mmCIF file of C-alpha atoms in Angstrom:
data_model
loop_
_atom_site.group_PDB
_atom_site.id
_atom_site.type_symbol
_atom_site.label_atom_id
_atom_site.label_comp_id
_atom_site.label_asym_id
_atom_site.label_seq_id
_atom_site.Cartn_x
_atom_site.Cartn_y
_atom_site.Cartn_z
ATOM 1 C CA UNK A 81 8.266 39.439 0.830
ATOM 2 C CA UNK A 82 8.091 38.920 4.577
ATOM 3 C CA UNK A 83 10.602 36.146 6.008
ATOM 4 C CA UNK A 84 9.231 32.445 5.540
ATOM 5 C CA UNK A 85 7.340 31.401 8.570
ATOM 6 C CA UNK A 86 7.212 27.519 8.325
ATOM 7 C CA UNK A 87 3.884 25.743 9.370
ATOM 8 C CA UNK A 88 4.564 22.513 11.371
ATOM 9 C CA UNK A 89 1.394 20.144 11.859
ATOM 10 C CA UNK A 90 2.045 17.927 14.875
ATOM 11 C CA UNK A 91 0.020 15.030 15.274
ATOM 12 C CA UNK A 92 0.394 13.919 19.014
ATOM 13 C CA UNK A 93 -0.895 11.090 21.264
ATOM 14 C CA UNK A 94 -2.960 12.371 24.191
ATOM 15 C CA UNK A 95 -1.316 10.110 26.810
ATOM 16 C CA UNK A 96 2.204 10.885 26.387
ATOM 17 C CA UNK A 97 3.186 13.896 23.947
ATOM 18 C CA UNK A 98 0.170 15.854 24.416
ATOM 19 C CA UNK A 99 0.695 15.869 28.161
ATOM 20 C CA UNK A 100 4.550 16.400 27.353
ATOM 21 C CA UNK A 101 3.854 19.586 25.280
ATOM 22 C CA UNK A 102 1.336 20.668 28.443
ATOM 23 C CA UNK A 103 4.200 20.188 30.697
ATOM 24 C CA UNK A 104 6.421 22.505 28.465
ATOM 25 C CA UNK A 105 3.910 25.156 28.646
ATOM 26 C CA UNK A 106 3.494 24.847 32.410
ATOM 27 C CA UNK A 107 7.422 24.788 32.849
ATOM 28 C CA UNK A 108 7.407 28.188 31.178
ATOM 29 C CA UNK A 109 9.954 26.790 28.369
ATOM 30 C CA UNK A 110 9.581 28.866 25.435
ATOM 31 C CA UNK A 111 9.759 27.274 22.043
ATOM 32 C CA UNK A 112 8.927 28.213 18.484
ATOM 33 C CA UNK A 113 5.114 29.119 17.851
ATOM 34 C CA UNK A 114 5.042 27.586 14.326
ATOM 35 C CA UNK A 115 3.618 24.393 15.459
ATOM 36 C CA UNK A 116 -0.068 23.470 15.197
ATOM 37 C CA UNK A 117 -0.548 20.578 17.791
ATOM 38 C CA UNK A 118 -3.351 17.995 16.766
ATOM 39 C CA UNK A 119 -4.128 15.809 19.367
ATOM 40 C CA UNK A 120 -5.288 12.043 18.879
ATOM 41 C CA UNK A 121 -6.102 9.185 21.290
ATOM 42 C CA UNK A 122 -2.749 7.205 20.236
ATOM 43 C CA UNK A 123 -0.254 7.160 17.616
ATOM 44 C CA UNK A 124 -1.869 3.923 16.136
ATOM 45 C CA UNK A 125 -4.795 6.242 15.529
ATOM 46 C CA UNK A 126 -2.800 8.286 12.870
ATOM 47 C CA UNK A 127 -3.645 7.025 9.444
ATOM 48 C CA UNK A 128 -0.867 7.828 6.921
ATOM 49 C CA UNK A 129 -3.481 9.874 5.036
ATOM 50 C CA UNK A 130 -3.262 12.504 7.730
ATOM 51 C CA UNK A 131 0.203 13.139 6.837
ATOM 52 C CA UNK A 132 -0.754 13.590 2.978
ATOM 53 C CA UNK A 133 -3.433 15.808 4.150
ATOM 54 C CA UNK A 134 -1.425 18.028 6.446
ATOM 55 C CA UNK A 135 0.908 18.792 3.416
ATOM 56 C CA UNK A 136 -2.104 19.529 1.346
ATOM 57 C CA UNK A 137 -3.382 21.803 3.523
ATOM 58 C CA UNK A 138 -0.377 23.816 3.671
ATOM 59 C CA UNK A 139 2.049 22.258 6.168
ATOM 60 C CA UNK A 140 5.709 22.678 5.352
ATOM 61 C CA UNK A 141 6.591 20.045 8.067
ATOM 62 C CA UNK A 142 5.128 17.358 10.168
ATOM 63 C CA UNK A 143 5.852 16.006 13.590
ATOM 64 C CA UNK A 144 4.436 12.717 14.625
ATOM 65 C CA UNK A 145 4.843 11.931 18.145
ATOM 66 C CA UNK A 146 3.551 9.299 21.024
ATOM 67 C CA UNK A 147 4.517 7.186 23.897
ATOM 68 C CA UNK A 148 7.953 5.516 23.985
ATOM 69 C CA UNK A 149 7.783 1.817 22.993
ATOM 70 C CA UNK A 150 6.527 -0.136 26.269
ATOM 71 C CA UNK A 151 4.594 3.033 27.603
ATOM 72 C CA UNK A 152 1.701 2.903 25.140
ATOM 73 C CA UNK A 153 -1.648 3.594 27.104
ATOM 74 C CA UNK A 154 -3.363 0.983 24.966
ATOM 75 C CA UNK A 155 -0.142 -1.492 25.268
ATOM 76 C CA UNK A 156 0.737 -1.689 21.484
ATOM 77 C CA UNK A 157 -0.570 1.084 19.489
ATOM 78 C CA UNK A 158 2.794 2.911 19.114
ATOM 79 C CA UNK A 159 4.405 -0.567 18.049
ATOM 80 C CA UNK A 160 1.768 -0.850 15.172
ATOM 81 C CA UNK A 161 2.283 2.840 14.494
ATOM 82 C CA UNK A 162 6.076 2.302 14.104
ATOM 83 C CA UNK A 163 5.617 -0.504 11.684
ATOM 84 C CA UNK A 164 3.345 1.640 9.530
ATOM 85 C CA UNK A 165 6.027 4.564 9.492
ATOM 86 C CA UNK A 166 8.629 2.445 8.452
ATOM 87 C CA UNK A 167 6.698 1.198 5.588
ATOM 88 C CA UNK A 168 5.216 4.823 4.898
ATOM 89 C CA UNK A 169 8.506 6.256 4.761
ATOM 90 C CA UNK A 170 10.062 4.006 2.404
ATOM 91 C CA UNK A 171 7.038 4.510 -0.002
ATOM 92 C CA UNK A 172 7.164 8.263 0.208
ATOM 93 C CA UNK A 173 10.886 8.344 -0.048
ATOM 94 C CA UNK A 174 10.507 6.170 -3.408
ATOM 95 C CA UNK A 175 8.040 8.519 -4.881
ATOM 96 C CA UNK A 176 10.169 11.657 -4.225
ATOM 97 C CA UNK A 177 8.219 13.157 -1.241
ATOM 98 C CA UNK A 178 10.410 15.079 0.724
ATOM 99 C CA UNK A 179 10.773 12.946 3.973
ATOM 100 C CA UNK A 180 13.247 15.368 5.596
ATOM 101 C CA UNK A 181 9.690 17.417 6.499
ATOM 102 C CA UNK A 182 8.488 14.368 8.361
ATOM 103 C CA UNK A 183 9.788 13.834 12.101
ATOM 104 C CA UNK A 184 8.793 11.180 14.202
ATOM 105 C CA UNK A 185 9.546 11.303 17.850
ATOM 106 C CA UNK A 186 8.701 9.445 21.410
ATOM 107 C CA UNK A 187 8.199 12.433 23.694
ATOM 108 C CA UNK A 188 6.608 11.288 27.119
ATOM 109 C CA UNK A 189 4.586 12.973 29.568
ATOM 110 C CA UNK A 190 7.596 13.933 31.509
ATOM 111 C CA UNK A 191 9.549 15.425 28.653
ATOM 112 C CA UNK A 192 8.674 18.747 28.311
ATOM 113 C CA UNK A 193 12.078 19.938 27.617
ATOM 114 C CA UNK A 194 12.649 17.253 24.672
ATOM 115 C CA UNK A 195 9.249 18.627 23.321
ATOM 116 C CA UNK A 196 10.420 22.093 23.197
ATOM 117 C CA UNK A 197 14.079 20.889 21.476
ATOM 118 C CA UNK A 198 11.949 18.673 19.132
ATOM 119 C CA UNK A 199 9.859 21.615 17.735
ATOM 120 C CA UNK A 200 12.612 24.079 17.945
ATOM 121 C CA UNK A 201 14.881 21.939 15.641
ATOM 122 C CA UNK A 202 11.984 20.658 13.243
ATOM 123 C CA UNK A 203 11.026 24.481 12.918
ATOM 124 C CA UNK A 204 14.694 25.507 12.067
ATOM 125 C CA UNK A 205 15.143 22.534 9.873
ATOM 126 C CA UNK A 206 12.086 23.282 7.774
ATOM 127 C CA UNK A 207 12.870 26.910 7.777
ATOM 128 C CA UNK A 208 16.041 25.957 5.937
ATOM 129 C CA UNK A 209 14.201 23.842 3.441
ATOM 130 C CA UNK A 210 11.642 26.575 2.682
ATOM 131 C CA UNK A 211 7.928 26.214 1.845
ATOM 132 C CA UNK A 212 7.005 23.140 0.617
ATOM 133 C CA UNK A 213 5.724 24.372 -2.812
ATOM 134 C CA UNK A 214 6.797 21.505 -4.617
ATOM 135 C CA UNK A 215 3.999 19.281 -3.181
ATOM 136 C CA UNK A 216 1.397 22.221 -3.231
ATOM 137 C CA UNK A 217 1.951 22.488 -6.988
ATOM 138 C CA UNK A 218 0.002 19.241 -7.201
ATOM 139 C CA UNK A 219 -2.961 21.052 -6.001
ATOM 140 C CA UNK A 220 -5.346 22.440 -8.704
ATOM 141 C CA UNK A 221 -5.407 26.403 -8.321
ATOM 142 C CA UNK A 222 -9.349 26.214 -7.496
ATOM 143 C CA UNK A 223 -8.777 24.043 -4.309
ATOM 144 C CA UNK A 224 -5.338 25.642 -3.096
ATOM 145 C CA UNK A 225 -5.590 26.693 0.199
ATOM 146 C CA UNK A 226 -5.290 30.371 0.406
ATOM 147 C CA UNK A 227 -2.542 32.591 1.323
ATOM 148 C CA UNK A 228 0.202 30.335 0.122
ATOM 149 C CA UNK A 229 2.519 31.566 -2.864
ATOM 150 C CA UNK A 230 3.166 29.011 -5.386
ATOM 151 C CA UNK B 266 -3.893 -28.601 -23.807
ATOM 152 C CA UNK B 267 -6.235 -31.668 -23.788
ATOM 153 C CA UNK B 268 -5.069 -32.385 -20.217
ATOM 154 C CA UNK B 269 -6.534 -29.209 -18.976
ATOM 155 C CA UNK B 270 -9.849 -29.954 -20.850
ATOM 156 C CA UNK B 271 -9.929 -33.520 -19.562
ATOM 157 C CA UNK B 272 -9.506 -32.129 -16.209
ATOM 158 C CA UNK B 273 -12.071 -29.416 -16.588
ATOM 159 C CA UNK B 274 -14.460 -31.775 -17.916
ATOM 160 C CA UNK B 275 -14.000 -34.391 -15.019
ATOM 161 C CA UNK B 276 -14.411 -31.608 -12.660
ATOM 162 C CA UNK B 277 -17.793 -30.250 -14.140
ATOM 163 C CA UNK B 278 -19.150 -33.817 -14.973
ATOM 164 C CA UNK B 279 -18.647 -35.016 -11.457
ATOM 165 C CA UNK B 280 -19.906 -31.766 -10.067
ATOM 166 C CA UNK B 281 -16.939 -31.316 -7.828
ATOM 167 C CA UNK B 282 -16.820 -27.713 -9.268
ATOM 168 C CA UNK B 283 -19.477 -25.625 -10.573
ATOM 169 C CA UNK B 284 -17.302 -23.538 -12.659
ATOM 170 C CA UNK B 285 -13.873 -23.653 -14.307
ATOM 171 C CA UNK B 286 -11.955 -20.230 -14.203
ATOM 172 C CA UNK B 287 -9.707 -20.401 -17.069
ATOM 173 C CA UNK B 288 -8.623 -18.913 -20.202
ATOM 174 C CA UNK B 289 -10.325 -18.645 -23.786
ATOM 175 C CA UNK B 290 -9.540 -17.132 -27.139
ATOM 176 C CA UNK B 291 -9.860 -13.411 -27.064
ATOM 177 C CA UNK B 292 -9.927 -10.725 -29.720
ATOM 178 C CA UNK B 293 -6.975 -9.596 -31.814
ATOM 179 C CA UNK B 294 -4.966 -12.957 -31.048
ATOM 180 C CA UNK B 295 -5.121 -12.556 -27.355
ATOM 181 C CA UNK B 296 -6.591 -14.466 -24.525
ATOM 182 C CA UNK B 297 -9.548 -13.749 -22.058
ATOM 183 C CA UNK B 298 -10.661 -15.009 -18.854
ATOM 184 C CA UNK B 299 -13.512 -17.726 -19.527
ATOM 185 C CA UNK B 300 -15.887 -19.165 -17.216
ATOM 186 C CA UNK B 301 -16.933 -22.748 -18.290
ATOM 187 C CA UNK B 302 -19.974 -24.254 -16.383
ATOM 188 C CA UNK B 303 -20.859 -26.499 -19.176
ATOM 189 C CA UNK B 304 -18.725 -29.719 -19.601
ATOM 190 C CA UNK B 305 -19.345 -29.691 -23.424
ATOM 191 C CA UNK B 306 -17.650 -26.260 -23.501
ATOM 192 C CA UNK B 307 -14.364 -27.104 -22.011
ATOM 193 C CA UNK B 308 -13.162 -27.460 -25.639
ATOM 194 C CA UNK B 309 -13.083 -23.257 -25.278
ATOM 195 C CA UNK B 310 -10.329 -23.476 -22.641
ATOM 196 C CA UNK B 311 -6.607 -22.613 -23.773
ATOM 197 C CA UNK B 312 -3.453 -22.242 -22.145
ATOM 198 C CA UNK B 313 -0.319 -20.626 -23.581
ATOM 199 C CA UNK B 314 1.908 -17.875 -23.208
ATOM 200 C CA UNK B 315 -0.686 -15.289 -23.812
ATOM 201 C CA UNK B 316 -2.584 -16.381 -20.746
ATOM 202 C CA UNK B 317 -0.663 -14.171 -18.169
ATOM 203 C CA UNK B 318 -3.455 -12.617 -16.156
ATOM 204 C CA UNK B 319 -4.049 -13.239 -12.664
ATOM 205 C CA UNK B 320 -7.529 -14.962 -12.462
ATOM 206 C CA UNK B 321 -7.720 -15.185 -8.539
ATOM 207 C CA UNK B 322 -9.317 -11.823 -8.814
ATOM 208 C CA UNK B 323 -12.680 -13.546 -9.857
ATOM 209 C CA UNK B 324 -12.368 -15.709 -6.749
ATOM 210 C CA UNK B 325 -14.289 -13.300 -4.671
ATOM 211 C CA UNK B 326 -16.504 -11.483 -7.162
ATOM 212 C CA UNK B 327 -20.220 -12.010 -5.922
ATOM 213 C CA UNK B 328 -21.121 -13.237 -9.323
ATOM 214 C CA UNK B 329 -18.704 -15.694 -9.511
ATOM 215 C CA UNK B 330 -18.949 -16.961 -6.046
ATOM 216 C CA UNK B 331 -22.783 -17.593 -6.674
ATOM 217 C CA UNK B 332 -21.965 -20.024 -9.224
ATOM 218 C CA UNK B 333 -20.941 -22.711 -6.668
ATOM 219 C CA UNK B 334 -17.455 -23.858 -5.966
ATOM 220 C CA UNK B 335 -14.801 -22.707 -8.433
ATOM 221 C CA UNK B 336 -11.903 -24.489 -10.145
ATOM 222 C CA UNK B 337 -9.186 -22.084 -11.205
ATOM 223 C CA UNK B 338 -6.422 -22.480 -13.956
ATOM 224 C CA UNK B 339 -3.394 -21.470 -11.932
ATOM 225 C CA UNK B 340 -0.096 -19.869 -12.623
ATOM 226 C CA UNK B 341 2.406 -19.404 -9.703
ATOM 227 C CA UNK B 342 0.749 -15.937 -9.312
ATOM 228 C CA UNK B 343 -2.731 -17.522 -8.825
ATOM 229 C CA UNK B 344 -1.371 -19.748 -6.043
ATOM 230 C CA UNK B 345 0.046 -17.054 -4.224
ATOM 231 C CA UNK B 346 -3.091 -15.244 -4.682
ATOM 232 C CA UNK B 347 -5.004 -17.682 -3.340
ATOM 233 C CA UNK B 348 -2.970 -18.302 -0.204
ATOM 234 C CA UNK B 349 -2.779 -14.838 0.581
ATOM 235 C CA UNK B 350 -6.563 -14.319 0.379
ATOM 236 C CA UNK B 351 -6.842 -18.023 2.783
ATOM 237 C CA UNK B 352 -4.395 -15.834 5.225
ATOM 238 C CA UNK B 353 -7.004 -12.951 5.201
ATOM 239 C CA UNK B 354 -9.843 -15.392 5.778
ATOM 240 C CA UNK B 355 -11.225 -14.723 2.380
ATOM 241 C CA UNK B 356 -10.788 -18.346 1.170
ATOM 242 C CA UNK B 357 -11.191 -21.212 3.346
ATOM 243 C CA UNK B 358 -9.350 -24.870 2.773
ATOM 244 C CA UNK B 359 -11.162 -26.911 -0.065
ATOM 245 C CA UNK B 360 -13.005 -23.742 -1.356
ATOM 246 C CA UNK B 361 -11.078 -23.721 -4.418
ATOM 247 C CA UNK B 362 -9.160 -26.541 -6.845
ATOM 248 C CA UNK B 363 -6.317 -25.068 -8.457
ATOM 249 C CA UNK B 364 -5.579 -26.741 -11.815
ATOM 250 C CA UNK B 365 -1.710 -26.306 -12.770
ATOM 251 C CA UNK B 366 -0.982 -27.054 -16.466
ATOM 252 C CA UNK B 367 2.403 -28.351 -16.688
ATOM 253 C CA UNK B 368 5.043 -28.281 -19.519
ATOM 254 C CA UNK B 369 4.406 -32.004 -20.589
ATOM 255 C CA UNK B 370 0.655 -31.275 -21.229
ATOM 256 C CA UNK B 371 -0.599 -32.580 -17.947
ATOM 257 C CA UNK B 372 -2.429 -30.893 -15.255
ATOM 258 C CA UNK B 373 -1.598 -30.818 -11.668
ATOM 259 C CA UNK B 374 -4.807 -30.635 -9.254
ATOM 260 C CA UNK B 375 -4.725 -29.053 -5.871
ATOM 261 C CA UNK B 376 -7.523 -29.615 -3.845
ATOM 262 C CA UNK B 377 -6.259 -28.253 -0.395
ATOM 263 C CA UNK B 378 -4.509 -25.119 0.910
ATOM 264 C CA UNK B 379 -1.606 -27.517 2.329
ATOM 265 C CA UNK B 380 -1.298 -28.834 -1.454
ATOM 266 C CA UNK B 381 -1.159 -25.194 -2.769
ATOM 267 C CA UNK B 382 1.624 -24.171 -0.122
ATOM 268 C CA UNK B 383 3.523 -26.968 -1.377
ATOM 269 C CA UNK B 384 3.174 -26.226 -4.988
ATOM 270 C CA UNK B 385 4.266 -22.562 -4.602
ATOM 271 C CA UNK B 386 7.589 -21.885 -5.910
ATOM 272 C CA UNK B 387 9.552 -19.555 -3.430
ATOM 273 C CA UNK B 388 11.895 -18.180 -5.984
ATOM 274 C CA UNK B 389 9.044 -17.037 -8.242
ATOM 275 C CA UNK B 390 7.721 -14.894 -5.265
ATOM 276 C CA UNK B 391 10.740 -12.509 -5.109
ATOM 277 C CA UNK B 392 11.667 -9.802 -7.423
ATOM 278 C CA UNK B 393 13.288 -11.027 -10.726
ATOM 279 C CA UNK B 394 16.732 -9.404 -11.475
ATOM 280 C CA UNK B 395 15.174 -6.956 -14.128
ATOM 281 C CA UNK B 396 12.557 -5.873 -11.400
ATOM 282 C CA UNK B 397 15.087 -5.377 -8.928
ATOM 283 C CA UNK B 398 17.335 -3.471 -11.328
ATOM 284 C CA UNK B 399 14.229 -1.190 -12.088
ATOM 285 C CA UNK B 400 13.789 -0.494 -8.213
ATOM 286 C CA UNK B 401 17.711 0.080 -7.823
ATOM 287 C CA UNK B 402 17.500 2.536 -10.912
ATOM 288 C CA UNK B 403 14.644 4.510 -9.482
ATOM 289 C CA UNK B 404 16.334 4.452 -6.049
ATOM 290 C CA UNK B 405 19.737 5.650 -7.288
ATOM 291 C CA UNK B 406 17.981 8.984 -8.500
ATOM 292 C CA UNK B 407 18.104 12.205 -6.579
ATOM 293 C CA UNK B 408 14.795 12.830 -4.516
ATOM 294 C CA UNK B 409 13.693 15.634 -6.933
ATOM 295 C CA UNK B 410 14.223 13.244 -9.883
ATOM 296 C CA UNK B 411 12.176 10.510 -8.170
ATOM 297 C CA UNK B 412 9.520 13.279 -7.530
ATOM 298 C CA UNK B 413 9.552 14.483 -11.245
ATOM 299 C CA UNK B 414 9.585 10.890 -12.468
ATOM 300 C CA UNK B 415 6.528 9.872 -10.476
ATOM 301 C CA UNK B 416 4.868 13.023 -11.074
ATOM 302 C CA UNK B 417 5.168 12.669 -14.845
ATOM 303 C CA UNK B 418 3.922 8.831 -14.368
ATOM 304 C CA UNK B 419 0.996 10.022 -12.338
ATOM 305 C CA UNK B 420 0.005 12.619 -14.647
ATOM 306 C CA UNK B 421 -1.150 10.051 -17.364
ATOM 307 C CA UNK B 422 -3.388 8.382 -14.644
ATOM 308 C CA UNK B 423 -7.112 8.581 -15.936
ATOM 309 C CA UNK B 424 -8.765 7.185 -12.712
ATOM 310 C CA UNK B 425 -10.299 4.476 -14.224
ATOM 311 C CA UNK B 426 -9.269 2.062 -11.223
ATOM 312 C CA UNK B 427 -8.291 -0.738 -13.534
ATOM 313 C CA UNK B 428 -5.399 -1.422 -11.243
ATOM 314 C CA UNK B 429 -8.098 -1.816 -8.523
ATOM 315 C CA UNK B 430 -10.377 -4.044 -10.441
ATOM 316 C CA UNK B 431 -7.504 -6.301 -11.621
ATOM 317 C CA UNK B 432 -6.014 -6.840 -8.326
ATOM 318 C CA UNK B 433 -7.091 -9.869 -6.201
ATOM 319 C CA UNK B 434 -6.337 -8.343 -2.961
ATOM 320 C CA UNK B 435 -8.273 -5.231 -3.671
ATOM 321 C CA UNK B 436 -11.760 -6.805 -2.398
ATOM 322 C CA UNK B 437 -13.146 -4.563 -0.119
ATOM 323 C CA UNK B 438 -16.866 -3.927 -0.596
ATOM 324 C CA UNK B 439 -16.517 -0.275 -0.119
ATOM 325 C CA UNK B 440 -12.974 1.146 -1.381
ATOM 326 C CA UNK B 441 -11.584 4.439 0.598
ATOM 327 C CA UNK B 442 -11.959 6.210 -2.869
ATOM 328 C CA UNK B 443 -15.801 5.716 -2.945
ATOM 329 C CA UNK B 444 -15.902 7.182 0.802
ATOM 330 C CA UNK B 445 -16.758 10.845 0.524
ATOM 331 C CA UNK B 446 -17.379 11.706 4.218
ATOM 332 C CA UNK B 447 -14.610 12.772 4.632
ATOM 333 C CA UNK B 448 -13.203 12.856 0.984
ATOM 334 C CA UNK B 449 -9.903 11.484 1.798
ATOM 335 C CA UNK B 450 -8.519 11.309 -2.122
ATOM 336 C CA UNK B 451 -9.827 13.920 -4.596
ATOM 337 C CA UNK B 452 -11.935 12.463 -7.208
ATOM 338 C CA UNK B 453 -10.653 14.291 -10.401
ATOM 339 C CA UNK B 454 -7.584 12.681 -12.029
ATOM 340 C CA UNK B 455 -5.678 15.866 -11.427
ATOM 341 C CA UNK B 456 -1.872 15.564 -9.871
ATOM 342 C CA UNK B 457 -3.005 15.572 -6.091
ATOM 343 C CA UNK B 458 -6.032 13.210 -6.977
ATOM 344 C CA UNK B 459 -3.588 10.677 -8.815
ATOM 345 C CA UNK B 460 -0.722 10.743 -6.289
ATOM 346 C CA UNK B 461 -3.215 10.492 -3.433
ATOM 347 C CA UNK B 462 -4.731 7.303 -5.323
ATOM 348 C CA UNK B 463 -1.727 5.719 -5.935
ATOM 349 C CA UNK B 464 -0.298 6.200 -2.409
ATOM 350 C CA UNK B 465 -3.151 4.805 -0.972
ATOM 351 C CA UNK B 466 -3.475 1.786 -3.000
ATOM 352 C CA UNK B 467 0.301 1.056 -2.516
ATOM 353 C CA UNK B 468 -0.193 1.467 1.476
ATOM 354 C CA UNK B 469 -3.402 -0.639 1.308
ATOM 355 C CA UNK B 470 -1.530 -3.215 -0.171
ATOM 356 C CA UNK B 471 1.438 -3.239 2.220
ATOM 357 C CA UNK B 472 2.646 -6.480 3.010
ATOM 358 C CA UNK B 473 -0.289 -8.181 1.020
ATOM 359 C CA UNK B 474 0.955 -7.915 -2.551
ATOM 360 C CA UNK B 475 1.755 -10.899 -4.017
ATOM 361 C CA UNK B 476 3.626 -9.672 -7.080
ATOM 362 C CA UNK B 477 1.589 -10.905 -9.851
ATOM 363 C CA UNK B 478 1.918 -7.497 -11.535
ATOM 364 C CA UNK B 479 -1.533 -7.441 -12.801
ATOM 365 C CA UNK B 480 -1.878 -3.695 -11.650
ATOM 366 C CA UNK B 481 0.762 -2.352 -14.041
ATOM 367 C CA UNK B 482 -0.549 -4.868 -16.800
ATOM 368 C CA UNK B 483 -4.053 -3.657 -16.433
ATOM 369 C CA UNK B 484 -2.967 0.046 -16.687
ATOM 370 C CA UNK B 485 -3.950 1.595 -19.903
ATOM 371 C CA UNK B 486 -1.548 4.324 -19.682
ATOM 372 C CA UNK B 487 1.359 2.109 -18.574
ATOM 373 C CA UNK B 488 2.220 3.305 -15.165
ATOM 374 C CA UNK B 489 4.642 1.039 -13.391
ATOM 375 C CA UNK B 490 2.281 0.685 -10.721
ATOM 376 C CA UNK B 491 3.827 -2.420 -9.096
ATOM 377 C CA UNK B 492 6.931 -0.952 -8.329
ATOM 378 C CA UNK B 493 5.273 1.019 -5.662
ATOM 379 C CA UNK B 494 4.118 -2.308 -4.173
ATOM 380 C CA UNK B 495 7.790 -3.775 -4.670
ATOM 381 C CA UNK B 496 9.412 -1.255 -2.760
ATOM 382 C CA UNK B 497 7.114 -1.731 0.020
ATOM 383 C CA UNK B 498 7.155 -5.663 -0.008
ATOM 384 C CA UNK B 499 11.042 -5.503 -0.207
ATOM 385 C CA UNK B 500 10.903 -3.050 3.178
ATOM 386 C CA UNK B 501 8.401 -5.392 4.653
ATOM 387 C CA UNK B 502 10.636 -8.427 3.890
ATOM 388 C CA UNK B 503 13.800 -6.637 5.165
ATOM 389 C CA UNK B 504 12.445 -5.165 8.243
ATOM 390 C CA UNK B 505 9.768 -7.747 9.532
ATOM 391 C CA UNK B 506 10.598 -10.812 7.242
ATOM 392 C CA UNK B 507 7.863 -12.803 5.703
ATOM 393 C CA UNK B 508 6.469 -12.661 2.201
ATOM 394 C CA UNK B 509 2.862 -12.260 1.232
ATOM 395 C CA UNK B 510 1.293 -15.296 -0.434
ATOM 396 C CA UNK B 511 3.698 -18.061 0.370
ATOM 397 C CA UNK B 512 1.449 -19.413 3.550
ATOM 398 C CA UNK B 513 -2.281 -19.749 4.145
ATOM 399 C CA UNK B 514 -1.775 -18.937 7.770
ATOM 400 C CA UNK B 515 0.677 -16.005 7.889
ATOM 401 C CA UNK B 516 -0.257 -12.978 9.771
ATOM 402 C CA UNK B 517 -0.258 -9.641 8.258
ATOM 403 C CA UNK B 518 2.650 -7.573 8.666
ATOM 404 C CA UNK B 519 1.059 -4.160 9.637
ATOM 405 C CA UNK B 520 -1.437 -5.935 12.256
ATOM 406 C CA UNK B 521 1.394 -7.581 13.904
ATOM 407 C CA UNK B 522 4.712 -6.198 15.394
ATOM 408 C CA UNK B 523 7.615 -7.145 17.607
ATOM 409 C CA UNK B 524 8.877 -5.114 20.475
ATOM 410 C CA UNK B 525 12.216 -4.738 18.856
ATOM 411 C CA UNK B 526 11.328 -3.574 15.095
ATOM 412 C CA UNK B 527 14.213 -1.522 14.139
ATOM 413 C CA UNK B 528 13.721 1.969 12.948
ATOM 414 C CA UNK B 529 16.363 4.544 12.021
ATOM 415 C CA UNK B 530 14.608 7.779 12.042
ATOM 416 C CA UNK B 531 12.651 7.868 15.325
ATOM 417 C CA UNK B 532 13.890 10.478 17.785
#
């Protein structure tokens, strides 16, 4: 069997982290290609269902990232998101979802290097944890995404 | 008992209330919810140890609202529910009269939200030592054990949504599980759909649960659903302060913030 390549889904806000990830590219910084970036208007837009849905659809790890506190384009979206994550983490931890696979970060548009470091560390972290089969075993076989060995 | 029946008769006869939401005798020696509209029927009202259900769930049902102003036989959980509904602009001041049966057979009548706030017992709103022990016990398991425990519990779920029907705070006219474009939560009662439903239910009640325990009581397969709500309420209380169901003017914990909310996990 080929070596396990983690799939990491990143939900990033368009104003800070997406621009930061863009800067990583234009700065010619190389980083792990395991990340799939999904751009949303604001971290406040990230419904907690996105996290569950990403795991369902085959993600082994998740990054959620947006503007630093006080830097939100919409003034307060990231503060609202932070409260939601605090609550969500407590709940997921309680029901035994592997919260080591869910990473939150603030990455500004100027932090191209931080984005590369973040992705690299999350990917190596998830590589160690292995595929998140435990979660995907809850998916009935007929709707399980293809190509996943469970 | 006559105290409650007298109070109900007075309210119905004077027209101060159009319906009294209380308890009547049910099948197999149990108690069931009873809507009394006729003053001559107040003799059917009972209140004893069997009457544990949170009747506040009926306050927002269109069928009940259409009857006119309600009086509701209340336990502490009902009072907390009324206050939480008021803080969410679902109940206005003087919309509902609460009748609190007292140990001496008398009845305390609460007309305004202010009076209800005064009558809510704060110690009743926090977790009992048994509830706290139960949470601690689960929290002390390893992550894999917690996962197995909850998967085992969720595996019994039938997706009957009794937990939703029994909850006074689940009053959305269209619930997310009935939305199918996109379909966030699979409809069938398989492990994924069951876990999705219970996590969504818990998250949508975050900071709003008054800990009446009705979800777990209503569950036909005995899933301890209230634990999911309690663990969130505990987190909300510890991190943001405040407790649902103690004030008619409290703001919702997840629609407010402070710039110095503490997190330990964001890089």
